[in-house]
PDB file of C-alpha atoms in Angstrom:
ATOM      1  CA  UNK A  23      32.375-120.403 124.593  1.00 91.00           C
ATOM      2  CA  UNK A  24      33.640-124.064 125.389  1.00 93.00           C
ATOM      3  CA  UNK A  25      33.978-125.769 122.330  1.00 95.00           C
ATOM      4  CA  UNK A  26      34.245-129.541 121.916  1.00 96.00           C
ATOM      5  CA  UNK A  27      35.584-131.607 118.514  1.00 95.00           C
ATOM      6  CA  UNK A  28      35.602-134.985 118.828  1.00 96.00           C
ATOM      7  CA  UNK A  29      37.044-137.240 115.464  1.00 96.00           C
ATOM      8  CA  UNK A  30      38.824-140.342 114.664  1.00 97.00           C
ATOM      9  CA  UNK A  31      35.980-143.118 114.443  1.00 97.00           C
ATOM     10  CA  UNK A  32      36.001-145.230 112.040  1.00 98.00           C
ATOM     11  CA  UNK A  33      35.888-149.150 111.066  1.00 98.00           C
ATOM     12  CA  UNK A  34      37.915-151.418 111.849  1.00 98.00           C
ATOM     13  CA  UNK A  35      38.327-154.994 112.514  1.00 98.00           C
ATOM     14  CA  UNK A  36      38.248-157.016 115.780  1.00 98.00           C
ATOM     15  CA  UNK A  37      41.952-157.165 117.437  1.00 98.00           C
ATOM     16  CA  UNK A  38      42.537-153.092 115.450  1.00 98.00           C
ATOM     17  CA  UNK A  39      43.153-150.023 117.096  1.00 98.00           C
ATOM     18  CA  UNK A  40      41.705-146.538 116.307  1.00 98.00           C
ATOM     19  CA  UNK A  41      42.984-142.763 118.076  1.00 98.00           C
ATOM     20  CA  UNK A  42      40.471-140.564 119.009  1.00 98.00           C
ATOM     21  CA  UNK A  43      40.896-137.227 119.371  1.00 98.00           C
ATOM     22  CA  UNK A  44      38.957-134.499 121.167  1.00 97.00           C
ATOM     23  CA  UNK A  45      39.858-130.637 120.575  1.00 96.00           C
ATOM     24  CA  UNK A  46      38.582-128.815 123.614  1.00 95.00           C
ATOM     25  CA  UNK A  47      39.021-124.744 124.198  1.00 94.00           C
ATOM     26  CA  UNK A  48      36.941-122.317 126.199  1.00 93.00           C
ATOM     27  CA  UNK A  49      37.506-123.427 129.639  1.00 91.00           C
ATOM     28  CA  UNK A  50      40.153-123.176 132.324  1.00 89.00           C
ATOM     29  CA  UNK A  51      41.924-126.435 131.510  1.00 85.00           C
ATOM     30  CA  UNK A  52      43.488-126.733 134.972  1.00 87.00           C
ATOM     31  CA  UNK A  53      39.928-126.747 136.409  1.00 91.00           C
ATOM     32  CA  UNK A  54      38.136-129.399 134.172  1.00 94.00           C
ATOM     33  CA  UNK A  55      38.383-132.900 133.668  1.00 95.00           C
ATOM     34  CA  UNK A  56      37.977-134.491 130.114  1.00 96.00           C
ATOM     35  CA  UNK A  57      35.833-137.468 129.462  1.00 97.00           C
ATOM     36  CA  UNK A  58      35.429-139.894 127.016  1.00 98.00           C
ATOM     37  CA  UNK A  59      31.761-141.628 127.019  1.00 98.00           C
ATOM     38  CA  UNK A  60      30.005-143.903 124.332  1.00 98.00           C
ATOM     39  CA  UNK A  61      26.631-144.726 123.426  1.00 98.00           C
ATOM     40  CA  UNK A  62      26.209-147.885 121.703  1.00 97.00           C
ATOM     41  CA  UNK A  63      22.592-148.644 119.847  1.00 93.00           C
ATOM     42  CA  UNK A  64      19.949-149.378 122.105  1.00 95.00           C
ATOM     43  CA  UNK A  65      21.918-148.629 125.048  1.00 97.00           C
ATOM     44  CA  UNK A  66      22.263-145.912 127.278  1.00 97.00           C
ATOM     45  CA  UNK A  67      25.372-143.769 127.250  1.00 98.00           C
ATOM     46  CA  UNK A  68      27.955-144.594 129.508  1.00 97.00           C
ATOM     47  CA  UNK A  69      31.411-143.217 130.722  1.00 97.00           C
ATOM     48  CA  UNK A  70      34.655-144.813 128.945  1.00 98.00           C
ATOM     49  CA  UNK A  71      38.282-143.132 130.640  1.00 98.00           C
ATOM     50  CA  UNK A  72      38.663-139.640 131.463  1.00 98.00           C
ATOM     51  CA  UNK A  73      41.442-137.369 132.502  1.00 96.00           C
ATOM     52  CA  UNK A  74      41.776-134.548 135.262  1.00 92.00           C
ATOM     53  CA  UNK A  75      43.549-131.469 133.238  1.00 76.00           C
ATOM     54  CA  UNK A  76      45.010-130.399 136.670  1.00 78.00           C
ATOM     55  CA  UNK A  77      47.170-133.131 137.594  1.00 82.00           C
ATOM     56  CA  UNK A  78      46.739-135.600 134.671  1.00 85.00           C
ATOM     57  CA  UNK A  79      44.826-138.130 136.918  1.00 93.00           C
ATOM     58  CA  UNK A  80      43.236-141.204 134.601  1.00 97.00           C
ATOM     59  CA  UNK A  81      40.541-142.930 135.193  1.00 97.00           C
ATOM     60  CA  UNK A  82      39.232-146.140 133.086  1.00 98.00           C
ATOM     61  CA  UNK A  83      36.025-148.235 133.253  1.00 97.00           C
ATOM     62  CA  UNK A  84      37.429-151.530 133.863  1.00 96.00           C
ATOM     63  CA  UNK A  85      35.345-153.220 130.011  1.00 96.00           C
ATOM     64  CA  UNK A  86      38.364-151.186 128.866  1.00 98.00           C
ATOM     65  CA  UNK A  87      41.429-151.005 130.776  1.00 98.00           C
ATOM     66  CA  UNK A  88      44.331-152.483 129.942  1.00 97.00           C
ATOM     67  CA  UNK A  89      42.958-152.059 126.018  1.00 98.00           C
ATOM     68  CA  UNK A  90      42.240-148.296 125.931  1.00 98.00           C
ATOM     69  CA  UNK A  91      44.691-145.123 127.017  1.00 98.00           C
ATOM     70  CA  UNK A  92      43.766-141.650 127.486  1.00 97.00           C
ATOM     71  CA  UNK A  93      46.160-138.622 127.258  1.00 96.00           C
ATOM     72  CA  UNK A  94      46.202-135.209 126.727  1.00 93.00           C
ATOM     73  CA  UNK A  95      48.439-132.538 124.888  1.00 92.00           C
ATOM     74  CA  UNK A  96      47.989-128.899 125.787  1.00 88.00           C
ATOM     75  CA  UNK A  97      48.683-125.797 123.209  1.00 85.00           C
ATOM     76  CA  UNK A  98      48.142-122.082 123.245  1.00 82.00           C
ATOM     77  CA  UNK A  99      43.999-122.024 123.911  1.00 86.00           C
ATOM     78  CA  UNK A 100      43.355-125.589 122.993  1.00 91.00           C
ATOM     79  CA  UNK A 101      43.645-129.079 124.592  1.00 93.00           C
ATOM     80  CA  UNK A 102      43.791-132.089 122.879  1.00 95.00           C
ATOM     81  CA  UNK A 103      42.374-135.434 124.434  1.00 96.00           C
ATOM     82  CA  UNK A 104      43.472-138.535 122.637  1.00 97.00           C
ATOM     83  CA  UNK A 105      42.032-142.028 123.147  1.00 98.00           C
ATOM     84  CA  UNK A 106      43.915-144.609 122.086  1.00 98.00           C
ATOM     85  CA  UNK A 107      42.217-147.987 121.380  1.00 98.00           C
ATOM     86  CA  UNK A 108      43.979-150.872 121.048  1.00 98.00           C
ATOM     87  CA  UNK A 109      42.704-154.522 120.872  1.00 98.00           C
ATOM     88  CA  UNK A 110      39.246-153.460 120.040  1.00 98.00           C
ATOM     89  CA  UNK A 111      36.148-155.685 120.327  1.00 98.00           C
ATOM     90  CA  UNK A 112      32.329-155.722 118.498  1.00 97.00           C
ATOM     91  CA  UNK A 113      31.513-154.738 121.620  1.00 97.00           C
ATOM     92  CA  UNK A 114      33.375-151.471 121.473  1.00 98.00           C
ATOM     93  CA  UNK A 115      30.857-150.296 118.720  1.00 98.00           C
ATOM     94  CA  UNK A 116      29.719-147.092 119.506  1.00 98.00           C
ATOM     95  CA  UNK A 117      29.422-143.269 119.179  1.00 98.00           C
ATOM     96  CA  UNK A 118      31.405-141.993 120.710  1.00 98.00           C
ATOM     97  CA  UNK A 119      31.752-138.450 122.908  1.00 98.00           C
ATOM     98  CA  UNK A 120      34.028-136.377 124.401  1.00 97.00           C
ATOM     99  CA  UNK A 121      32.984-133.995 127.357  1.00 98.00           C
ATOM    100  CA  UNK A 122      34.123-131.482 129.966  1.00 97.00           C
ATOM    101  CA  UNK A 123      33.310-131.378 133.181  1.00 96.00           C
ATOM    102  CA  UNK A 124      34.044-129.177 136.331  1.00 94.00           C
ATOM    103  CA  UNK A 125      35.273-129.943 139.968  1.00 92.00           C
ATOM    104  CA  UNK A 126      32.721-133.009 140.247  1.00 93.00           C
ATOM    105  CA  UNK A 127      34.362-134.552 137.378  1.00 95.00           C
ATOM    106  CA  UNK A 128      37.741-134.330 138.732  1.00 94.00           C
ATOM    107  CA  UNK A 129      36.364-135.795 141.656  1.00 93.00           C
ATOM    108  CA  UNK A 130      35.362-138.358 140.345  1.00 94.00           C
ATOM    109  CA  UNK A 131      38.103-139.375 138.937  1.00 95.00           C
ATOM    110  CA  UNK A 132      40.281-138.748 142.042  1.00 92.00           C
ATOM    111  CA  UNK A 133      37.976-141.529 144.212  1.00 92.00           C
ATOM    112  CA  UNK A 134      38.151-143.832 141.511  1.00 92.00           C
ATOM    113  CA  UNK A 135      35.034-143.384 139.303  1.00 89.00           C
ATOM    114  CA  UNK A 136      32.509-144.168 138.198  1.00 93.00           C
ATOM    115  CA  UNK A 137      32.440-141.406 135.485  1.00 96.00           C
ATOM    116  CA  UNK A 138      28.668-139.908 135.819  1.00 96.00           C
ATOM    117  CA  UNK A 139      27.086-137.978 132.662  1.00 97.00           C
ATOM    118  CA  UNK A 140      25.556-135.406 135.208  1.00 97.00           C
ATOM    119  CA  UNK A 141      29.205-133.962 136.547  1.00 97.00           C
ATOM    120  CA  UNK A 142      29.828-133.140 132.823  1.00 97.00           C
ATOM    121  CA  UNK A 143      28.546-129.520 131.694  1.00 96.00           C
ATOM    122  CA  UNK A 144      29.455-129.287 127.870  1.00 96.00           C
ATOM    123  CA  UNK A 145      29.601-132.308 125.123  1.00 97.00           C
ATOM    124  CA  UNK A 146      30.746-132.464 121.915  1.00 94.00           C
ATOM    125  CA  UNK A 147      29.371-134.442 118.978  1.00 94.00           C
ATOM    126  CA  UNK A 148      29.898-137.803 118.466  1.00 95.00           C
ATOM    127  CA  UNK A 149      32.507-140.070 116.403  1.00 98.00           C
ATOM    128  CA  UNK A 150      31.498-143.277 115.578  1.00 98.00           C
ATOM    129  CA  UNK A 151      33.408-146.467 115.917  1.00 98.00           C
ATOM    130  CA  UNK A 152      32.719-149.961 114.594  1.00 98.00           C
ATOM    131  CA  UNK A 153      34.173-152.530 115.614  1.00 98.00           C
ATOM    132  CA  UNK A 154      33.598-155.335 112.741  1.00 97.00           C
ATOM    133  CA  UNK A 155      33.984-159.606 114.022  1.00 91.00           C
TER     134      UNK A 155
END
């Protein structure tokens, strides 16, 4: 079964930086891509940065490049997806979620976005980041 553990969310204050991390196993890693989306209140979800476990491809919504990096560290069964978020904003203020998503997700990322909610398959449960002013 895929399995999806998202954590790291937290407060913090405009100009901070939070890590979040995503624990993902149950898949064939070199055949996924891993997304990061948020969901802010009263707004629909929408796609942050994700990653292409094949080649390491990155892709980043531009409200956050520049600010926010995505990587990803590979053990036995498990991959790891970390989010680093630097320079954060009130506007950052979300839940956030972590995903996996097959082919169409990598391709996604390969011409350049943008990341779609319907080429990901399995989500895991949101963190939640605030982002005080």
């Amino acid at each position: 079964d895929v399995q999806l553990q998202a954590y790291g969310g937290g407060l913090v204050q405009t100009g901070g930086s939070l890590r979040l991390s995503c624990a993902a196993s149950g898949f064939r890693f070199d055949l996924h891509a891993i997304g990061w989306f948020r969901q802010a209140p009263g707004k629909e979800r929408e796609g942050v940065s994700a990653i292409s476990s094949s080649d390491g491809s990155r892709y980043y919504e531009d409200s956050v490049k520049g600010r926010f990096t995505i990587s990803s560290d590979s053990a036995k069964n498990t991959v790891t997806v970390y989010l680093q978020m630097n320079s954060l904003k009130p506007e950052d203020t979300a839940v956030y979620y972590c995903a996996v998503g097959p082919y169409r997700a990598i391709a996604s990322i390969v011409r350049g976005g943008p990341l779609r909610l319907v080429d990901y398959e399995y989500w895991g449960q949101g963190t939640l980041v605030t982002v005080s002013s």
